[in-house]
Short mmCIF file of C-alpha atoms in Angstrom, two decimals:
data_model
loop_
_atom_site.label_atom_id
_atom_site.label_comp_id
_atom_site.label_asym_id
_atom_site.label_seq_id
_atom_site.Cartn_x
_atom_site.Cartn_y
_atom_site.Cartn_z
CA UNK C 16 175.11 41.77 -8.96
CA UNK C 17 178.41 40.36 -9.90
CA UNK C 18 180.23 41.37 -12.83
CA UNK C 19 180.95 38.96 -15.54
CA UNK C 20 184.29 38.84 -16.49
CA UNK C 21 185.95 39.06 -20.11
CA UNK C 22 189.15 36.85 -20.22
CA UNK C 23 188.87 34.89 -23.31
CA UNK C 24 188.75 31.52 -22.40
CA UNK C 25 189.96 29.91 -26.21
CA UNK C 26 192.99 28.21 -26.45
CA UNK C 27 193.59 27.63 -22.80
CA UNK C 28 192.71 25.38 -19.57
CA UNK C 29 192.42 22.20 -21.80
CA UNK C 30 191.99 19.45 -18.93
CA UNK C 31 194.46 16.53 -19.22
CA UNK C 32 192.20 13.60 -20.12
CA UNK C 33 191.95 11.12 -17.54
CA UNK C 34 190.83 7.24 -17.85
CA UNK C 35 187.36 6.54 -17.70
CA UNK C 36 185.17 4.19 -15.59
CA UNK C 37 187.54 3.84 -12.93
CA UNK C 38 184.50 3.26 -10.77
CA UNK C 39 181.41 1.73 -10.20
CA UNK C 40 180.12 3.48 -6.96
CA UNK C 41 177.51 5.38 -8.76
CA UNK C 42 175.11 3.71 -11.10
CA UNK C 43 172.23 4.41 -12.80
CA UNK C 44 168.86 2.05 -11.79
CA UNK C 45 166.23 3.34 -13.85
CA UNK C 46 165.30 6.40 -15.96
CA UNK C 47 161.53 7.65 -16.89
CA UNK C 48 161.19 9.66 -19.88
CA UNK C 49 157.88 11.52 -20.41
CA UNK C 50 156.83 10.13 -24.04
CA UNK C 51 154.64 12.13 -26.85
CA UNK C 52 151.17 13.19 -24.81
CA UNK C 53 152.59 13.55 -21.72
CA UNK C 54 153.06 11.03 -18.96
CA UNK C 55 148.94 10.78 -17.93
CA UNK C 56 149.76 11.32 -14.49
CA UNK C 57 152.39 9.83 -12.20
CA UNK C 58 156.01 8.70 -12.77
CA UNK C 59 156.84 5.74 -10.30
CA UNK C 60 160.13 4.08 -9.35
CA UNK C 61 159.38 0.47 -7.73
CA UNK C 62 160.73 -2.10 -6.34
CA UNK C 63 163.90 -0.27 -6.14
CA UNK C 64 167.55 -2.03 -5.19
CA UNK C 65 168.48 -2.11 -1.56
CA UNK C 66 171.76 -2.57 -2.76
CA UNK C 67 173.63 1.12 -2.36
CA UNK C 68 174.01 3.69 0.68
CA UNK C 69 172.01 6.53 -0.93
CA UNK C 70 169.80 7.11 -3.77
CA UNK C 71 170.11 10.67 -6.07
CA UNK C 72 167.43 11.39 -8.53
CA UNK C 73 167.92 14.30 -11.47
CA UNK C 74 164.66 16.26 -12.49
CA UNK C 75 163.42 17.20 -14.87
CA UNK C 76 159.93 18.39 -14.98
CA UNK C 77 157.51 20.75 -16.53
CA UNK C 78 153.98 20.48 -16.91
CA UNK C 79 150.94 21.67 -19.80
CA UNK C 80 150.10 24.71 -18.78
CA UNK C 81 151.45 28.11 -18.73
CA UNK C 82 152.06 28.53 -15.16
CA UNK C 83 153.85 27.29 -12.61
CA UNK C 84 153.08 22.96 -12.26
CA UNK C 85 154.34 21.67 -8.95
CA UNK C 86 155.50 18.53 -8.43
CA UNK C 87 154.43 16.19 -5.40
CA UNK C 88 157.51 13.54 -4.14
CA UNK C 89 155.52 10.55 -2.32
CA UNK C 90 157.97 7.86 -0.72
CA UNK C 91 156.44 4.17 -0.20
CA UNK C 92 152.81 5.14 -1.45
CA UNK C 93 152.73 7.05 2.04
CA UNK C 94 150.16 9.79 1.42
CA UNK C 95 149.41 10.78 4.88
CA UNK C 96 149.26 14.22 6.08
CA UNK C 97 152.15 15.51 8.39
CA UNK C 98 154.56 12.91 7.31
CA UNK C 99 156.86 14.64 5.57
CA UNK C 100 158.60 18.06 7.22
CA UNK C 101 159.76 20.81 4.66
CA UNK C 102 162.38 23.05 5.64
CA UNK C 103 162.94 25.40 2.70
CA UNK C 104 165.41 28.11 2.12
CA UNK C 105 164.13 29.39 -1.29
CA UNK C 106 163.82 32.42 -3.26
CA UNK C 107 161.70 34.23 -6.16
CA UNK C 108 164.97 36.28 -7.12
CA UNK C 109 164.48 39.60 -5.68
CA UNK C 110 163.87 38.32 -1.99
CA UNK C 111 164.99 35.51 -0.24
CA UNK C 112 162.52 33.50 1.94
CA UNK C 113 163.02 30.83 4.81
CA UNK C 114 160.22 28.59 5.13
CA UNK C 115 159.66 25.96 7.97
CA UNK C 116 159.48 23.36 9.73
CA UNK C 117 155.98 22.45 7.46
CA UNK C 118 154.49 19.52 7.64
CA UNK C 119 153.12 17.99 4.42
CA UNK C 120 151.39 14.38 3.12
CA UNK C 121 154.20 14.95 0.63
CA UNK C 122 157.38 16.78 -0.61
CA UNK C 123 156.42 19.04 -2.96
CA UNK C 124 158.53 21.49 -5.00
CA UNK C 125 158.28 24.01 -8.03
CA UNK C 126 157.77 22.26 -11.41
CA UNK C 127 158.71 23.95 -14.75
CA UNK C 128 155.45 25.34 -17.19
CA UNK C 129 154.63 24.54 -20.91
CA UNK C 130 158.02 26.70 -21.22
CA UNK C 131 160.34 26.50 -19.15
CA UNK C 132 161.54 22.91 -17.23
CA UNK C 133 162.44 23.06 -13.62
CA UNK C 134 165.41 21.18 -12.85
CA UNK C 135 166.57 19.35 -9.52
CA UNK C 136 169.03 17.58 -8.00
CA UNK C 137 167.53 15.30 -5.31
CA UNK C 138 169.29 12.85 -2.66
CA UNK C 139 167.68 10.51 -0.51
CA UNK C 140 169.91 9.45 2.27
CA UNK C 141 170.49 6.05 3.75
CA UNK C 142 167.14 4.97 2.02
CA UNK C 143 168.05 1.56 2.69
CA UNK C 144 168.17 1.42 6.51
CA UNK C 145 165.35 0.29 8.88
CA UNK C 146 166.95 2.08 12.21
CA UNK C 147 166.29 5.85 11.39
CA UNK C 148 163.84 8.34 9.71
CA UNK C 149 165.12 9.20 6.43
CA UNK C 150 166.08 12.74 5.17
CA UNK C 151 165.64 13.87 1.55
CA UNK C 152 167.93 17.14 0.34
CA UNK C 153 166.72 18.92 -2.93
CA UNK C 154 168.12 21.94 -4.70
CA UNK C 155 166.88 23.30 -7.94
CA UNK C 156 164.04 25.53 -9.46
CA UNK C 157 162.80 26.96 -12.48
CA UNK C 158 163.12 30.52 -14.45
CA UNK C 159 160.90 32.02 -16.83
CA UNK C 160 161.06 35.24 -18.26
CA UNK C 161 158.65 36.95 -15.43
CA UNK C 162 160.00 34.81 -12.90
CA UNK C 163 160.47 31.30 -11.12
CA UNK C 164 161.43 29.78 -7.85
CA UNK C 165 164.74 28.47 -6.58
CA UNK C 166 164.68 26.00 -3.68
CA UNK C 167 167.05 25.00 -1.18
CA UNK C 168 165.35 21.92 0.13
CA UNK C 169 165.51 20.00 3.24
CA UNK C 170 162.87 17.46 4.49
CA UNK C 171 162.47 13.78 6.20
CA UNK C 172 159.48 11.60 6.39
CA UNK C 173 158.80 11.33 9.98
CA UNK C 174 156.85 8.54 11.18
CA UNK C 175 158.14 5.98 9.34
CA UNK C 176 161.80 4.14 9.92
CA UNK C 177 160.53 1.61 6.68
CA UNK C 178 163.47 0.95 3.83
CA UNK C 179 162.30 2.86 0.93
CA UNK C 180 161.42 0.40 -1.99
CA UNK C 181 159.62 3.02 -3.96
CA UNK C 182 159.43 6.66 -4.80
CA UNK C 183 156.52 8.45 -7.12
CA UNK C 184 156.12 11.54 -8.71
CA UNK C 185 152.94 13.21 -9.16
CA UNK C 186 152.04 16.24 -11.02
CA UNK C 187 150.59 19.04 -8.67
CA UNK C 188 146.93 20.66 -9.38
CA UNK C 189 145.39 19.40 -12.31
CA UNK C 190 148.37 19.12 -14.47
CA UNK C 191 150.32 15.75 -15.48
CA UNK C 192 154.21 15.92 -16.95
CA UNK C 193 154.70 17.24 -20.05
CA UNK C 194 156.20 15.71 -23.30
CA UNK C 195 160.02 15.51 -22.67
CA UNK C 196 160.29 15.53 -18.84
CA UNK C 197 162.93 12.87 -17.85
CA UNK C 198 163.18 11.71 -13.94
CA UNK C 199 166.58 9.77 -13.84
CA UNK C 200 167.22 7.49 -10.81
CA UNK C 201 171.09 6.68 -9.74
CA UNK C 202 172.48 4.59 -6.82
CA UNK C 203 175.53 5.75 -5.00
CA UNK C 204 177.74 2.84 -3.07
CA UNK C 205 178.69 3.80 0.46
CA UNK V 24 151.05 9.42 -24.09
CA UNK V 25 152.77 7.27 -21.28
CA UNK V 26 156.15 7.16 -19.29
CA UNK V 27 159.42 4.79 -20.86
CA UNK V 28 160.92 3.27 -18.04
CA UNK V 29 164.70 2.63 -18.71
CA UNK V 30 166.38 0.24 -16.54
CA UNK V 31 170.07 -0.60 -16.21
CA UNK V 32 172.80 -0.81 -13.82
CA UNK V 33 175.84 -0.14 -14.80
CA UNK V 34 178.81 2.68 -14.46
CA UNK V 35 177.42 6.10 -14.78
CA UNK V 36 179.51 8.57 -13.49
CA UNK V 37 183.09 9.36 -15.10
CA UNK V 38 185.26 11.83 -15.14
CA UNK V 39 186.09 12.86 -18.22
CA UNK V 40 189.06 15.66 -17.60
CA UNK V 41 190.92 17.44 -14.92
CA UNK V 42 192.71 20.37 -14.50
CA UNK V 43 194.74 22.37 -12.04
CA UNK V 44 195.98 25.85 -12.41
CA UNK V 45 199.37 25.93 -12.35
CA UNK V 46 199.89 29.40 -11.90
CA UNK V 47 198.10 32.47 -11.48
CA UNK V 48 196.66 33.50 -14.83
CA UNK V 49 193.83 36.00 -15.80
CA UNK V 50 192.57 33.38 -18.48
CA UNK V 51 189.13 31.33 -17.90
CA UNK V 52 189.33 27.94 -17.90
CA UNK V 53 187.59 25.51 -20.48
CA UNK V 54 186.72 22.33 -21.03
CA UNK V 55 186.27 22.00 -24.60
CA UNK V 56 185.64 19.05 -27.09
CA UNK V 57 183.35 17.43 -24.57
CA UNK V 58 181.53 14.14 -25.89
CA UNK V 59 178.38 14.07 -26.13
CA UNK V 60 178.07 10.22 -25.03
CA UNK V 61 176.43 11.22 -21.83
CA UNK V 62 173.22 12.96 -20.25
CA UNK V 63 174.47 15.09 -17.73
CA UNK V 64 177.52 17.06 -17.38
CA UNK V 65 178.95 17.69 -13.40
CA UNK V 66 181.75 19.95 -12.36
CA UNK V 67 183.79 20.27 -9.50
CA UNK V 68 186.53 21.98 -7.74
CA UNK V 69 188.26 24.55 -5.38
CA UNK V 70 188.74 28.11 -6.50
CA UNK V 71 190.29 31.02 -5.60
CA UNK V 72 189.68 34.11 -8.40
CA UNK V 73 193.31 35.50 -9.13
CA UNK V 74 192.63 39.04 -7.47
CA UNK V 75 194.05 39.70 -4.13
CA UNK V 76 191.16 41.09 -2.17
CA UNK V 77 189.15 39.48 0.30
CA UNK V 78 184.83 39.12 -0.35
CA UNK V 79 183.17 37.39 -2.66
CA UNK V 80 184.69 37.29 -6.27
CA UNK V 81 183.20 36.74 -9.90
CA UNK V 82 182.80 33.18 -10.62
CA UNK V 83 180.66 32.36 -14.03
CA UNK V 84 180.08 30.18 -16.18
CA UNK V 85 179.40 29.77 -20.05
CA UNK V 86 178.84 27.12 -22.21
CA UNK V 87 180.31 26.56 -26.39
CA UNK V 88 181.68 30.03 -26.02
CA UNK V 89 178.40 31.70 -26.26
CA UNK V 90 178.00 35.03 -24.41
CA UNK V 91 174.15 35.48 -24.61
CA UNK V 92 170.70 33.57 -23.74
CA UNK V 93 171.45 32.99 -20.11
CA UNK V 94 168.47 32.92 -17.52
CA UNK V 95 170.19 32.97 -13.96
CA UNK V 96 168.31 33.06 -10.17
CA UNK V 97 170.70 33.03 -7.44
CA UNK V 98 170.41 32.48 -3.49
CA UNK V 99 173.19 34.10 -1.23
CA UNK V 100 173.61 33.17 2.72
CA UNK V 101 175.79 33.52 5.21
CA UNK V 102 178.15 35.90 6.20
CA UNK V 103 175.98 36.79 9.11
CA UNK V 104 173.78 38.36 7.00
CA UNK V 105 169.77 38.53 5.75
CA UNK V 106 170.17 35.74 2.88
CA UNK V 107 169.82 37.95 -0.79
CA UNK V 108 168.68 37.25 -4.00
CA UNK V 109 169.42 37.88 -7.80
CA UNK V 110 168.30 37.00 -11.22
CA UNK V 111 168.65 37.96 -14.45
CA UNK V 112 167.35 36.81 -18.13
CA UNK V 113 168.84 37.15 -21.45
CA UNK V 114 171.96 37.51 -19.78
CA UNK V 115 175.83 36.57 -21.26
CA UNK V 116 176.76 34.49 -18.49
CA UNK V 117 175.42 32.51 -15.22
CA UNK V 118 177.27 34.64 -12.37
CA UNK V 119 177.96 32.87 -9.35
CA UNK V 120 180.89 33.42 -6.55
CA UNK V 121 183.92 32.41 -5.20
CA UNK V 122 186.66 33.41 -2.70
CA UNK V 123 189.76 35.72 -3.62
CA UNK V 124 193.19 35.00 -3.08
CA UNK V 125 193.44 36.00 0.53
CA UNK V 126 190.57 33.75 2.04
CA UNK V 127 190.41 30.01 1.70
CA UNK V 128 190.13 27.73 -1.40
CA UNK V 129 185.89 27.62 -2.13
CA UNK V 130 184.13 24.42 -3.01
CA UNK V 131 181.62 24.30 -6.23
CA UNK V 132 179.76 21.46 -7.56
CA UNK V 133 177.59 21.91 -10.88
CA UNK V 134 175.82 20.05 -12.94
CA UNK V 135 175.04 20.77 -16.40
CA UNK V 136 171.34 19.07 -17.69
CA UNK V 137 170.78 17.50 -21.01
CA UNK V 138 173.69 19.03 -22.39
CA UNK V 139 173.97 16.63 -25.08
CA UNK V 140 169.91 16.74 -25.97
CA UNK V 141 168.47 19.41 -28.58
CA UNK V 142 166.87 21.14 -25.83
CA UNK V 143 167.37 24.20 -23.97
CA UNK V 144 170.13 23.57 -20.89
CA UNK V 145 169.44 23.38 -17.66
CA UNK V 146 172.13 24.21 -14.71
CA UNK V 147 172.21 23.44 -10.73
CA UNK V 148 175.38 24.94 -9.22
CA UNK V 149 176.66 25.68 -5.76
CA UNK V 150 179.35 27.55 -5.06
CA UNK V 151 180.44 30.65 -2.61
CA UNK V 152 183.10 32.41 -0.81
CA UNK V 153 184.60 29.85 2.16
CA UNK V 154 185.42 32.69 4.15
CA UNK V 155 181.80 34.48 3.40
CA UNK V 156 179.18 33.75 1.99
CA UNK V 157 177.57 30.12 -0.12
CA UNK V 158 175.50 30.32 -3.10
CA UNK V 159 173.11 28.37 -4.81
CA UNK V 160 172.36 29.38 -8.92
CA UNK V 161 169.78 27.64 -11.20
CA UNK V 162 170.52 28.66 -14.75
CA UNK V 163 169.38 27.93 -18.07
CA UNK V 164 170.77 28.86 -21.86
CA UNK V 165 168.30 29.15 -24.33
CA UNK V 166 169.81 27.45 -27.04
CA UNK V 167 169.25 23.63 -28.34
CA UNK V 168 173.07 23.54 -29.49
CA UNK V 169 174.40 20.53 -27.90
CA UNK V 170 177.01 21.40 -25.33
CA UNK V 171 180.66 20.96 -26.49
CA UNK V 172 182.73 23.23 -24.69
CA UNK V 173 182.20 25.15 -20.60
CA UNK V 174 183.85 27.92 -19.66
CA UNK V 175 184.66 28.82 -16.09
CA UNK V 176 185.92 32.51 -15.62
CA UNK V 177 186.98 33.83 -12.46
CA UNK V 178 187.89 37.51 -11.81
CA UNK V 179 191.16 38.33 -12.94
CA UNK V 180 191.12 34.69 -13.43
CA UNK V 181 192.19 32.17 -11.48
CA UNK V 182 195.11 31.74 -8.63
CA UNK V 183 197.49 28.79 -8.67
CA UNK V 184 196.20 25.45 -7.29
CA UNK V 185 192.51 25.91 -8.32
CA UNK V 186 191.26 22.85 -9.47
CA UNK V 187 188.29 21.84 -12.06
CA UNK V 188 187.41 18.42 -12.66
CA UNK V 189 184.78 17.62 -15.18
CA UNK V 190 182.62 13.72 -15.03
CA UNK V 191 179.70 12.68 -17.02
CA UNK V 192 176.71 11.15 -16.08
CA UNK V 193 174.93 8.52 -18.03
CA UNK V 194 171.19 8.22 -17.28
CA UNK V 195 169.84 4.58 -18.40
#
């Protein structure tokens, strides 16, 4: 385990302030935010821009019960078995795990409890293009006090070379998102 | 119950400060005063830690110069190696790792959830030893304070020419 160290960090390492908004190459295009209730199900990005190179998505997700509520990543309303692969380098914090090639009617990662979010950072590569498969790379996981996953994600749908227009969320098991989840969708120029 | 949809399209990602050591010091670095005008906080950079031994060094990170709270699961690979684990809860820092001042300069990238919100924080960080080993951390801090000020601490601090730039992230 590494040590922490105990330098004090007040009064130096300011950062020089630097101008703002310098660029444009990375926009957001939409944001869901779970309201009071929870979000009754699915969160769904449509008709999305074909306008940038690659796509990133921040998550934030938990669901209404007390264990562990996975989340289930469909791309273009495709639902059919085998066409996503998972490759998954992951662990539980006292082992590590490597998990894969598995294929899957969907990409599915850890979601967060009534207690504790999970959080992931989520990029979908050339999303736009019609001449190759497209890849997906997610990294993130949740903690809770007697546990939690971390994933190291990779995974492409396979059978399909289609632009992606949408992208939907869908609460694993029996769950749906809890109050205060937020799925944030940004665009990244190439 | 029901999902908002937000949409907009318009600059998101900014950097808000930069910094580069200018010599070796044994001081953390910290960006403090950070507004609160965005949703997410990333950081980014090449480190060395400012002790001159090779392996992977101390890297961690805190957040409004809080030293308690922390929830931490990390994932180590390379270095020829079975890939390890560690976690730890109610901890006074996220520990990652970072290369020492013998082996090469070592990439990170982290990014700092609903820092601004009156929720607990939520943190996605890669990081490593070039020369040995990567690392990916989760990390939370159990505290709805809204995030001001990050501190970056390397062991013995930080060698000359290691660089920290800060950018915020506005969701729509």
């Amino acid at each position: 385990m590494p040590l922490i160290t105990t330098q004090s960090a007040k009064g130096y390492g300011w950062g020089a302030r630097v101008a703002a908004g310098a660029t444009n190459s990375f926009e957001s295009i939409a944001t869901a935010t779970v309201t009071s209730g929870g979000s009754g199900g699915n969160v769904v990005f449509s008709s999305i821009p074909q306008t940038y190179k690659h796509l990133r998505i921040h998550i934030l997700s938990g669901g209404t019960s007390g264990f562990n509520n996975g989340i289930n990543m469909f791309i273009n309303s495709d639902f059919t078995n085998a066409n996503y692969w998972c490759n998954a380098m992951g662990t539980n914090g006292t082992s590590a795990y490597d998990d894969g090639p598995t294929q899957l009617p969907y990409i599915g990662i850890f979601g967060g409890n009534n207690g504790n979010l999970s959080s992931y950072i989520c990029d979908v590569l050339n999303y736009s293009t019609t001449n190759r498969k497209k890849i997906t790379r997610t990294m993130g996981g949740y903690i809770d006090p007697s546990g939690g996953y971390l994933y190291n994600y990779s995974m492409a749908p396979i059978t399909s070379t289609n632009a992606i227009t949408s992208i939907a969320f869908q609460g694993g098991g029996v769950i749906d998102f809890r109050e205060d989840c937020r799925i944030a969708l940004y665009g990244i120029k190439g | 119950m029901g999902v908002t949809y937000t949409n907009v399209s318009a600059p998101t990602f900014e950097p808000i400060a930069t910094y580069t050591v200018p010599s070796d010091t044994a001081n953390a670095v910290t960006f403090s005063s950070i507004p609160a005008t965005y949703t997410d906080l990333f950081i980014s950079g090449t480190t060395r830690a400012n002790r001159n031994s090779s392996g992977t060094m101390d890297f961690a990170i805190t957040v409004n110069g809080n030293g308690s709270n922390y929830s931490y699961m990390g994932l180590t690979f390379g270095n020829n190696s079975t890939p390890g684990a560690y976690r730890g809860t109610g901890a006074s820092s996220i520990p990652g790792g970072t290369s020492g001042k013998p082996d090469l300069f070592s990439p990170f990238n982290a990014f700092i959830l609903n820092y601004a919100s009156a929720t607990k924080k939520y943190i996605n960080w890669w990081c490593g030893n070039s020369n040995e080993q990567g690392r990916r951390v989760i990390g939370s801090w159990s505290n709805t304070a809204t995030v001001t000020s990050v501190e970056l601490y390397g062991e013995q601090g930080w060698a000359s020419g290691s660089t920290f730039t800060l950018f915020g992230i506005k969701a729509a």
